[in-house]
PDB file of C-alpha atoms in Angstrom:
ATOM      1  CA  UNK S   1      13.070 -29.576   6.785  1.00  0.00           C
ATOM      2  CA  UNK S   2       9.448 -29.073   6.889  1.00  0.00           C
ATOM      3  CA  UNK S   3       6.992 -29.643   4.137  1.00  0.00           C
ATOM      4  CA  UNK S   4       6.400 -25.498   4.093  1.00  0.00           C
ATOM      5  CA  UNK S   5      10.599 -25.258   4.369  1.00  0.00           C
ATOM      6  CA  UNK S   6      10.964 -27.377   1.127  1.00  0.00           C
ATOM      7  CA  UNK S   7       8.348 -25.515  -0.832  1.00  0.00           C
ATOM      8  CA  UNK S   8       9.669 -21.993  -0.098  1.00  0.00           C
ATOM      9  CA  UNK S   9      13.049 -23.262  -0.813  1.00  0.00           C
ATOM     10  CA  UNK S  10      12.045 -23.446  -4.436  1.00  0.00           C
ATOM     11  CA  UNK S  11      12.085 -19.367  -4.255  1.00  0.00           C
ATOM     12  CA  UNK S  12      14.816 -17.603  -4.800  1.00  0.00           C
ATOM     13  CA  UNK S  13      14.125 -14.948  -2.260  1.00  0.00           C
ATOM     14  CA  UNK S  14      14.156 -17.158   0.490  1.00  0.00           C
ATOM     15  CA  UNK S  15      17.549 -17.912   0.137  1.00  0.00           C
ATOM     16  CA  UNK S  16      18.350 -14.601   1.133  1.00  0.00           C
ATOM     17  CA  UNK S  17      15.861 -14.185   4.047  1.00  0.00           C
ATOM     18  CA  UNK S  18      15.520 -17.517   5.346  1.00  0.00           C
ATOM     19  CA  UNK S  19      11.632 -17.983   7.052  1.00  0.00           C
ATOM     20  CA  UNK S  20      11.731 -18.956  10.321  1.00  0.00           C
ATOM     21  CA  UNK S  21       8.233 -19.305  10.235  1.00  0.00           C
ATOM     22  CA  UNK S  22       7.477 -21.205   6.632  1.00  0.00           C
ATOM     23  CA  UNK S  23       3.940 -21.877   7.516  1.00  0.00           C
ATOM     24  CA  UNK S  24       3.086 -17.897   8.047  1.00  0.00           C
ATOM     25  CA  UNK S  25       2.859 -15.485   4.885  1.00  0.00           C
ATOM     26  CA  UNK S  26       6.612 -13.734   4.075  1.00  0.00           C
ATOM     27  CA  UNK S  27       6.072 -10.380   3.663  1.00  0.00           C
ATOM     28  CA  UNK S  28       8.784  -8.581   1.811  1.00  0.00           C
ATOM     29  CA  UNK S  29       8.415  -4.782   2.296  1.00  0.00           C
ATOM     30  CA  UNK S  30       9.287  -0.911   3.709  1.00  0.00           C
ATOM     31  CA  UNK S  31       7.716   1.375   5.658  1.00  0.00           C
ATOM     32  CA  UNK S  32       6.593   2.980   2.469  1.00  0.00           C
ATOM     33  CA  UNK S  33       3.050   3.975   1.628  1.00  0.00           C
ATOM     34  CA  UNK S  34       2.418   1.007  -0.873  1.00  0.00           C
ATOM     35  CA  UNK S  35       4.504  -1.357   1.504  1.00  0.00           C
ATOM     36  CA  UNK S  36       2.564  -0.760   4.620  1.00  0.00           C
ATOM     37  CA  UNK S  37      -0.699  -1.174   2.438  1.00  0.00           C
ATOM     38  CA  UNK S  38       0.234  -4.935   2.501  1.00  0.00           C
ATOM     39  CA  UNK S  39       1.019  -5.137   6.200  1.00  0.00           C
ATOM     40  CA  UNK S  40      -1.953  -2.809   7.786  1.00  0.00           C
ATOM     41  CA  UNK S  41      -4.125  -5.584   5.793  1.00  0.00           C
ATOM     42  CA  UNK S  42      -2.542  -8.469   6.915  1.00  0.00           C
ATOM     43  CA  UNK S  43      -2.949  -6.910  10.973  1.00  0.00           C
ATOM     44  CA  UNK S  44      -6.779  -6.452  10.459  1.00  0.00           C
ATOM     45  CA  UNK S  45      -7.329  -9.878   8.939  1.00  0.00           C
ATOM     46  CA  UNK S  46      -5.206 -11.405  11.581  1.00  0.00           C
ATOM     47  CA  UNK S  47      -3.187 -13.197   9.612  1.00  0.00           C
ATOM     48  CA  UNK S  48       0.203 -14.533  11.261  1.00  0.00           C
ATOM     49  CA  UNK S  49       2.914 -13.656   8.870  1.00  0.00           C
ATOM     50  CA  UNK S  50       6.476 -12.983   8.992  1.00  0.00           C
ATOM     51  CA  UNK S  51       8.006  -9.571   7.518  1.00  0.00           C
ATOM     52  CA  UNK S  52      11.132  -9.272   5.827  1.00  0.00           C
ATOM     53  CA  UNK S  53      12.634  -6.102   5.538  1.00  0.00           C
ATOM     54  CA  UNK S  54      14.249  -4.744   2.056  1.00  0.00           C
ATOM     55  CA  UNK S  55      16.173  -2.425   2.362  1.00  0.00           C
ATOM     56  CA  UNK S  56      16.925   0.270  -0.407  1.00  0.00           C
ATOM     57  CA  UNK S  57      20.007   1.363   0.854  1.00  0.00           C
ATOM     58  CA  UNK S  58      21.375  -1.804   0.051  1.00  0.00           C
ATOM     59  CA  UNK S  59      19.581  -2.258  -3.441  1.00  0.00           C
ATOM     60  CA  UNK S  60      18.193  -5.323  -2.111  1.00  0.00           C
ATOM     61  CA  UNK S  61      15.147  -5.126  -3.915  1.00  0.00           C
ATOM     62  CA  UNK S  62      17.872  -5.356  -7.042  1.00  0.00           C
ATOM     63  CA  UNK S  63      19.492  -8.735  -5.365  1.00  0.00           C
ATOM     64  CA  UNK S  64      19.426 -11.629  -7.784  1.00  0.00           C
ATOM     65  CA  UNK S  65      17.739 -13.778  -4.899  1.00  0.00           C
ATOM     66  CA  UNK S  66      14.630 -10.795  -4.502  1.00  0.00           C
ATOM     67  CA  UNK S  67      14.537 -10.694  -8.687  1.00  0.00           C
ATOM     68  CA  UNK S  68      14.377 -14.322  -9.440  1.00  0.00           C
ATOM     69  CA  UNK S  69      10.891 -14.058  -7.582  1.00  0.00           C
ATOM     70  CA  UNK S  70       9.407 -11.250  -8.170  1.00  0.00           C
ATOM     71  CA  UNK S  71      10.478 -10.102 -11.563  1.00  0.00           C
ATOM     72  CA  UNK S  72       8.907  -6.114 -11.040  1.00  0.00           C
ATOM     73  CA  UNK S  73      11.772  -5.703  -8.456  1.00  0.00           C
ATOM     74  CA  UNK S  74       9.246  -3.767  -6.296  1.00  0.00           C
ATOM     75  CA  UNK S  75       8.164  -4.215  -2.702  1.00  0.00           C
ATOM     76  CA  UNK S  76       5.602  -5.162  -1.298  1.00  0.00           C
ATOM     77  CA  UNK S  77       6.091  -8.986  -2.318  1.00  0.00           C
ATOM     78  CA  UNK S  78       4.295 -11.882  -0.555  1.00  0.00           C
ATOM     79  CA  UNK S  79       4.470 -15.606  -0.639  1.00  0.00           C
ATOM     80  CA  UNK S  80       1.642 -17.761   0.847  1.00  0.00           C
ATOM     81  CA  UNK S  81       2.749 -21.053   1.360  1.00  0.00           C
ATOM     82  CA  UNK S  82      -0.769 -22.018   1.661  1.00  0.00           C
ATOM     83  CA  UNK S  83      -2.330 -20.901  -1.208  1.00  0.00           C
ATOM     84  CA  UNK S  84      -4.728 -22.009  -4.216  1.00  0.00           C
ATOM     85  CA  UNK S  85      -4.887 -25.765  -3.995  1.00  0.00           C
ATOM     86  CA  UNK S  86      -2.630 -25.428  -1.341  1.00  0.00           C
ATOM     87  CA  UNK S  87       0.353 -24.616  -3.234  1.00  0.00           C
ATOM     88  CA  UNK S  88       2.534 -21.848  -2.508  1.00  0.00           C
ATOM     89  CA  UNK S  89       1.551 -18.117  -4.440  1.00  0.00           C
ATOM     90  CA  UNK S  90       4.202 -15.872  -4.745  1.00  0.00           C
ATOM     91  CA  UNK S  91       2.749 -12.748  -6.012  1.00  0.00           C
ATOM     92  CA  UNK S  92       4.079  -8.312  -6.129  1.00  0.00           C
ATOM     93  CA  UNK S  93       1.645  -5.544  -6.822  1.00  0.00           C
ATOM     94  CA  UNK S  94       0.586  -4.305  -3.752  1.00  0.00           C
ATOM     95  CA  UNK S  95      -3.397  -3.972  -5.255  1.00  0.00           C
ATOM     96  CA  UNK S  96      -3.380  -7.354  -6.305  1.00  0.00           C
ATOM     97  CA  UNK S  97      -2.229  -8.787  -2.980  1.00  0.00           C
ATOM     98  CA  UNK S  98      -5.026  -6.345  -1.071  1.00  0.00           C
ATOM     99  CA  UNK S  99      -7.415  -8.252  -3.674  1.00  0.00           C
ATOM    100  CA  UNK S 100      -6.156 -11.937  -2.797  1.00  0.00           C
ATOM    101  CA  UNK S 101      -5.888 -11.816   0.880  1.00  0.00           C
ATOM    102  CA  UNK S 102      -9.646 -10.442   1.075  1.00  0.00           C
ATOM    103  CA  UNK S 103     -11.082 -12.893  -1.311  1.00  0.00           C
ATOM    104  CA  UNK S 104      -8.874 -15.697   1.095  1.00  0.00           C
ATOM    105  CA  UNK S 105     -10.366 -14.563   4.634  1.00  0.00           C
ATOM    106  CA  UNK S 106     -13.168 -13.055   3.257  1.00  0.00           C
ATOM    107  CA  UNK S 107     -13.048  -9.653   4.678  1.00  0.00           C
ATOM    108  CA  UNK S 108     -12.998  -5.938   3.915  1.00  0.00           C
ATOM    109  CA  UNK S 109     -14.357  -6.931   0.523  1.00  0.00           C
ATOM    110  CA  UNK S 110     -18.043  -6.582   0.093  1.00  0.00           C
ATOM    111  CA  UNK S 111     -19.573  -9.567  -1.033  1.00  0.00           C
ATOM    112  CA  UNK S 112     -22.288  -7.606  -3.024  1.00  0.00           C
ATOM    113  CA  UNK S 113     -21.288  -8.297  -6.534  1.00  0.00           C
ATOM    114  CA  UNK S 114     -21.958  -4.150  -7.446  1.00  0.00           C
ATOM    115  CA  UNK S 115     -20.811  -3.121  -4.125  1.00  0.00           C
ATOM    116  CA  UNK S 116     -17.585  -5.532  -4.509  1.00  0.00           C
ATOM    117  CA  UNK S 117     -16.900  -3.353  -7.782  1.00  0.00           C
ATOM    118  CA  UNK S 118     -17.509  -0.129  -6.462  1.00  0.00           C
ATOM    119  CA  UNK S 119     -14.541  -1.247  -4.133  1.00  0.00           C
ATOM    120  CA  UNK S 120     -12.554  -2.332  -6.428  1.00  0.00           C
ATOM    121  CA  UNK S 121     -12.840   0.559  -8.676  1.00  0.00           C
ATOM    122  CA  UNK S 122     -11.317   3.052  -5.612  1.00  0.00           C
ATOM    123  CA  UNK S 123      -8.700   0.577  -4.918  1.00  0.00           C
ATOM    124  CA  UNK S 124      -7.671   1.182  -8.908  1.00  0.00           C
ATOM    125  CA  UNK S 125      -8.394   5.129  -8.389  1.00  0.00           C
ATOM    126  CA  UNK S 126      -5.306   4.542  -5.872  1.00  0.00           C
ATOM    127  CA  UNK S 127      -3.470   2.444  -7.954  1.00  0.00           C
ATOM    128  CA  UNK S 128      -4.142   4.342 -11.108  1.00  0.00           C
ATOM    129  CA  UNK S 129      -3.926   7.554  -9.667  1.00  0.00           C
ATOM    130  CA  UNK S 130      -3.147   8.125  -6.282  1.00  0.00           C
ATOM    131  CA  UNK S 131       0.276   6.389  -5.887  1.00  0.00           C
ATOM    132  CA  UNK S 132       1.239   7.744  -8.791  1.00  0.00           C
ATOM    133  CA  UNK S 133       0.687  11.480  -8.673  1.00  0.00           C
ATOM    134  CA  UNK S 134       1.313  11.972  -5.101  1.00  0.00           C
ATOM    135  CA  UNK S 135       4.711   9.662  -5.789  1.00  0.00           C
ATOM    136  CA  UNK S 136       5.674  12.048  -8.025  1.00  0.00           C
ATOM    137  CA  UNK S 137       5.299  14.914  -5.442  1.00  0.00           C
ATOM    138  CA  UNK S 138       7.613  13.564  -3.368  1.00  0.00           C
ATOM    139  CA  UNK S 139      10.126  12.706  -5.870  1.00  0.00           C
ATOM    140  CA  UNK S 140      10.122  16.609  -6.390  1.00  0.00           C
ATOM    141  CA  UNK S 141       9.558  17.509  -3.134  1.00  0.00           C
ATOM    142  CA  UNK S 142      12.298  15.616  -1.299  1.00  0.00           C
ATOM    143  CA  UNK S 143      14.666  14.797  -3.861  1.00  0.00           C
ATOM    144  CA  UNK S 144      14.474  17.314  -7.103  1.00  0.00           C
ATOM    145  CA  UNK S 145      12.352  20.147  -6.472  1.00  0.00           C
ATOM    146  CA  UNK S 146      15.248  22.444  -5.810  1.00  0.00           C
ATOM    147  CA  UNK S 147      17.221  20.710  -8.878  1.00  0.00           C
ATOM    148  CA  UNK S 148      15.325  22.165 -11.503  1.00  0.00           C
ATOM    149  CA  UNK S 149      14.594  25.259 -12.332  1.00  0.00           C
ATOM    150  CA  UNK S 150      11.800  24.458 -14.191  1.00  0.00           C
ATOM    151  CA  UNK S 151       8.859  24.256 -11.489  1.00  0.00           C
ATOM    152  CA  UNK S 152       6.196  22.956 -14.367  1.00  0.00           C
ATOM    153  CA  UNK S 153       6.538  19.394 -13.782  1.00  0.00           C
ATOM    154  CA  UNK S 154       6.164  19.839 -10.261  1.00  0.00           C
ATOM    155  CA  UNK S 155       3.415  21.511 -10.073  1.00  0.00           C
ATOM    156  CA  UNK S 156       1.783  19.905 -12.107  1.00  0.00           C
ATOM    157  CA  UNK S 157       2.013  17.258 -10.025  1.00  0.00           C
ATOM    158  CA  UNK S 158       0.474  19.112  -7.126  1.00  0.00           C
ATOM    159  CA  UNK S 159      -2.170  20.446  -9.290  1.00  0.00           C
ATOM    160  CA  UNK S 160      -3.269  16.825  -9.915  1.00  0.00           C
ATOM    161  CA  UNK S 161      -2.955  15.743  -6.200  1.00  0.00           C
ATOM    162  CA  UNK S 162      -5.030  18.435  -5.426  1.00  0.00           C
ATOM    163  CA  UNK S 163      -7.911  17.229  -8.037  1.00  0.00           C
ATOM    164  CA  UNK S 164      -7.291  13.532  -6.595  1.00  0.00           C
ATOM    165  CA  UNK S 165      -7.971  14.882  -3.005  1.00  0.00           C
ATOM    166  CA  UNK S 166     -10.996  17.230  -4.298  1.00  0.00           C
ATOM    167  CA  UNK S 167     -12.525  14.125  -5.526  1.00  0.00           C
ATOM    168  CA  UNK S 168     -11.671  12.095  -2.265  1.00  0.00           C
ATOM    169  CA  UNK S 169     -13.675  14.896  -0.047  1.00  0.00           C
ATOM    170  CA  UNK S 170     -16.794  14.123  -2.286  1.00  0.00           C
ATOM    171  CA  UNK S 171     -16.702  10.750  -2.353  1.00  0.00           C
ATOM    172  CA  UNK S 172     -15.949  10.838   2.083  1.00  0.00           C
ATOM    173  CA  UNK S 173     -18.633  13.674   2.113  1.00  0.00           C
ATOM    174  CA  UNK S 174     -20.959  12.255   4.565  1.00  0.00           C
ATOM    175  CA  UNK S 175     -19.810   8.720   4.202  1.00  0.00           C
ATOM    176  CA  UNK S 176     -17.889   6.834   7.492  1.00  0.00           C
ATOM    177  CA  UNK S 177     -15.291   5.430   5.351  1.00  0.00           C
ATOM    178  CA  UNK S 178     -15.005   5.383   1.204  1.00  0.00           C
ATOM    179  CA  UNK S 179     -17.774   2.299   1.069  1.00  0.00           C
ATOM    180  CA  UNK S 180     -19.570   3.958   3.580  1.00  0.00           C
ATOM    181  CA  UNK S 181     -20.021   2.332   6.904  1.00  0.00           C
ATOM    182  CA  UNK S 182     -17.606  -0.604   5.344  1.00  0.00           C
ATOM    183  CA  UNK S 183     -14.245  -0.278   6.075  1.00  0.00           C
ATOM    184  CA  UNK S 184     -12.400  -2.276   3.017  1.00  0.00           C
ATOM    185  CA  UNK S 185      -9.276  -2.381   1.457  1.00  0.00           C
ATOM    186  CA  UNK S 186      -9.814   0.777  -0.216  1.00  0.00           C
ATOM    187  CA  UNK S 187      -9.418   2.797   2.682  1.00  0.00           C
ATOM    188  CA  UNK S 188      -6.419   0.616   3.651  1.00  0.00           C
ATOM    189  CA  UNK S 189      -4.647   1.726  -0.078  1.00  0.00           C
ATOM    190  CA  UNK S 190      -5.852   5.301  -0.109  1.00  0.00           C
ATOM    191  CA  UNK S 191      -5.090   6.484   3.009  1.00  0.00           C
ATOM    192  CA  UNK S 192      -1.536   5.699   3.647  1.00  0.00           C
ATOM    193  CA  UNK S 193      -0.596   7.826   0.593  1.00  0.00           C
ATOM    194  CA  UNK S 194      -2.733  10.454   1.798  1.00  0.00           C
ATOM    195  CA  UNK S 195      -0.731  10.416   5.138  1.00  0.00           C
ATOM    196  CA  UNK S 196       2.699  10.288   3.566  1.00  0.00           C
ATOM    197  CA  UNK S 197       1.202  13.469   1.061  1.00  0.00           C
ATOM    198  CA  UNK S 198       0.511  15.749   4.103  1.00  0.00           C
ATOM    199  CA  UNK S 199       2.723  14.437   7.294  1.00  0.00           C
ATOM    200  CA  UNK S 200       6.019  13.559   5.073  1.00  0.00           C
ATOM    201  CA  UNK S 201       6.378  15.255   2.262  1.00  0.00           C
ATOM    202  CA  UNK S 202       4.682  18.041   4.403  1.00  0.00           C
ATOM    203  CA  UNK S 203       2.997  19.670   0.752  1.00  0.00           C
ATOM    204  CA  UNK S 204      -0.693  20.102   3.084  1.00  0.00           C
ATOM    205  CA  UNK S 205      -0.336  24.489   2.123  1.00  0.00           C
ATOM    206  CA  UNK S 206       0.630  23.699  -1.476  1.00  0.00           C
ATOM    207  CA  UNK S 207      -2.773  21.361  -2.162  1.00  0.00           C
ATOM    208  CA  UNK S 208      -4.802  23.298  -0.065  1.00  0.00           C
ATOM    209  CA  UNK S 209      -4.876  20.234   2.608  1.00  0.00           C
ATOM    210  CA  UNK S 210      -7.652  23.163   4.541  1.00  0.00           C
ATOM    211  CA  UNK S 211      -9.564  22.415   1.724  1.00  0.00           C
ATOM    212  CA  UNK S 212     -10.416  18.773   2.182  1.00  0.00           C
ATOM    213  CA  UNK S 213     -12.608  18.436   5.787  1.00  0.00           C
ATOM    214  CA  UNK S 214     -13.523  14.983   5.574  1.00  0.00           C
ATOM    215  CA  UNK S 215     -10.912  13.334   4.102  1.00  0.00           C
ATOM    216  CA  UNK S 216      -8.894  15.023   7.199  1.00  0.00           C
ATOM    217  CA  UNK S 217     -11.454  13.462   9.639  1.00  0.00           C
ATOM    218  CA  UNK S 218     -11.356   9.627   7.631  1.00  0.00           C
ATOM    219  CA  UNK S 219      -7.420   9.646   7.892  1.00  0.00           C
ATOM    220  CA  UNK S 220      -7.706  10.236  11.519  1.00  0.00           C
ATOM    221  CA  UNK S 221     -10.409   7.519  12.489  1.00  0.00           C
ATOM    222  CA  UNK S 222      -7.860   5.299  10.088  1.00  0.00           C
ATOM    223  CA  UNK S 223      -4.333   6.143  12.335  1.00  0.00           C
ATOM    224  CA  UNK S 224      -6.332   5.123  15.148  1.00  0.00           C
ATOM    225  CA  UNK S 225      -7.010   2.100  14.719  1.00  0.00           C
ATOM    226  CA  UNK S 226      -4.658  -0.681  16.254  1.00  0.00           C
ATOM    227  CA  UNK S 227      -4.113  -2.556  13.873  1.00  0.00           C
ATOM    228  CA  UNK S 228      -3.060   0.211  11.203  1.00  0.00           C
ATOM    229  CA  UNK S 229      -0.553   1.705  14.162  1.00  0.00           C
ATOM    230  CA  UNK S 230       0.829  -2.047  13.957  1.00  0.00           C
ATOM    231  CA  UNK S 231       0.938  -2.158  10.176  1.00  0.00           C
ATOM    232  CA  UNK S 232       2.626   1.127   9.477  1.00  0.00           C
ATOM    233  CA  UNK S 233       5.528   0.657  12.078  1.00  0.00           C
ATOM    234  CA  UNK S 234       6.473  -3.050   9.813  1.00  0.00           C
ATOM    235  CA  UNK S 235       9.669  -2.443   7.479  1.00  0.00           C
ATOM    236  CA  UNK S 236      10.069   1.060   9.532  1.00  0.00           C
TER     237      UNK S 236
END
């Protein structure tokens, strides 16, 4: 067993998916919009790591084995075997793991200590805001809308999504990406949820998708890119 081998073994979740790679990062994840957050990262920082695919069919994200790890039950999940001091990190929160890997490759985070905020406050505008109104869309959308007669909650939800969007086109108004000509990890949390609002839960007519110009044109210059093709087809 190798040194990395015996110091994953100490979490649970590797019992269940075995690395075959110990001395990559295990990425536990879905093609979802916060899972591929996580692995569209990793592909631009060129990271080697090795995905593991939950599956919520099978409630493995409930499995003892996943649990006894990452407590929040949630994917994405990571484990660097190689992290602080050279111990192994096992962290979940998809926003805090965007945080870590930039501060350890030292990309797609400005160094600027203002500019490094400014960042950081869109990645929490995501976090905060994003994920969780346009989550709640597609809860309606694709799994209750036509359960309820009561339409208020839903649109509600739209009616927020739409604000969120509105104040995504002013911030992308005449700006290359959200930091402006730096790409960062806030474009690599904000976008995939825009994506999954428009192409899968297919609500673009309800929010007025017309509307919003620019951030159009910055999700399109982001689905281009290689590495982003590579991250979102991980956990598919």
């Amino acid at each position: 067993m190798s040194p990395n081998q015996s110091l994953l073994s100490a979490f649970s979740v590797t019992h269940k998916w075995p690395p075959q790679y110990p001395d990559r990062l295990q990425l536990y994840t879905l093609a979802t919009p916060n899972g591929v957050k996580v692995s569209i990262a990793l592909e631009e920082m060129g990271l080697p790591y090795e995905a593991h695919r939950i599956d919520f069919g099978s409630n493995d994200q409930l499995s003892p084995e996943f649990v006894g790890t990452f407590l929040n039950n949630k994917i994405p999940a990571l484990i660097d075997p190689d992290g602080p001091g050279g111990q192994p990190l096992a962290l979940f929160e998809s926003g805090a793991m965007l945080v870590y890997l930039a501060e350890k490759t030292g990309q797609f985070l400005p160094k600027d200590p203002a500019r490094r905020y400014e960042a950081l406050q869109w990645l929490m505008f995501q976090m905060g805001g994003v994920g969780p109104m346009f989550g709640q869309v597609g809860f309606f959308v694709l799994f209750g809308g036509r359960d309820f007669e009561d339409k208020r909650p839903r649109d509600r939800y739209l009616a927020e999504s739409r604000r969120l969007l509105g104040v995504l086109e002013q911030r992308l108004t005449g700006r290359r990406w959200i930091m402006g000509d730096d790409y960062t990890i806030a474009d690599m949390a904000i976008l995939p949820w825009v994506r999954n609002l428009i192409e899968r839960y297919g609500v673009g007519d309800q929010v007025g998708w017309s509307d919003f110009p620019e951030t159009a044109r910055v999700l399109a210059q982001f689905v281009q890119r290689p590495a982003v093709q590579r991250g979102l087809a991980v956990g598919a």
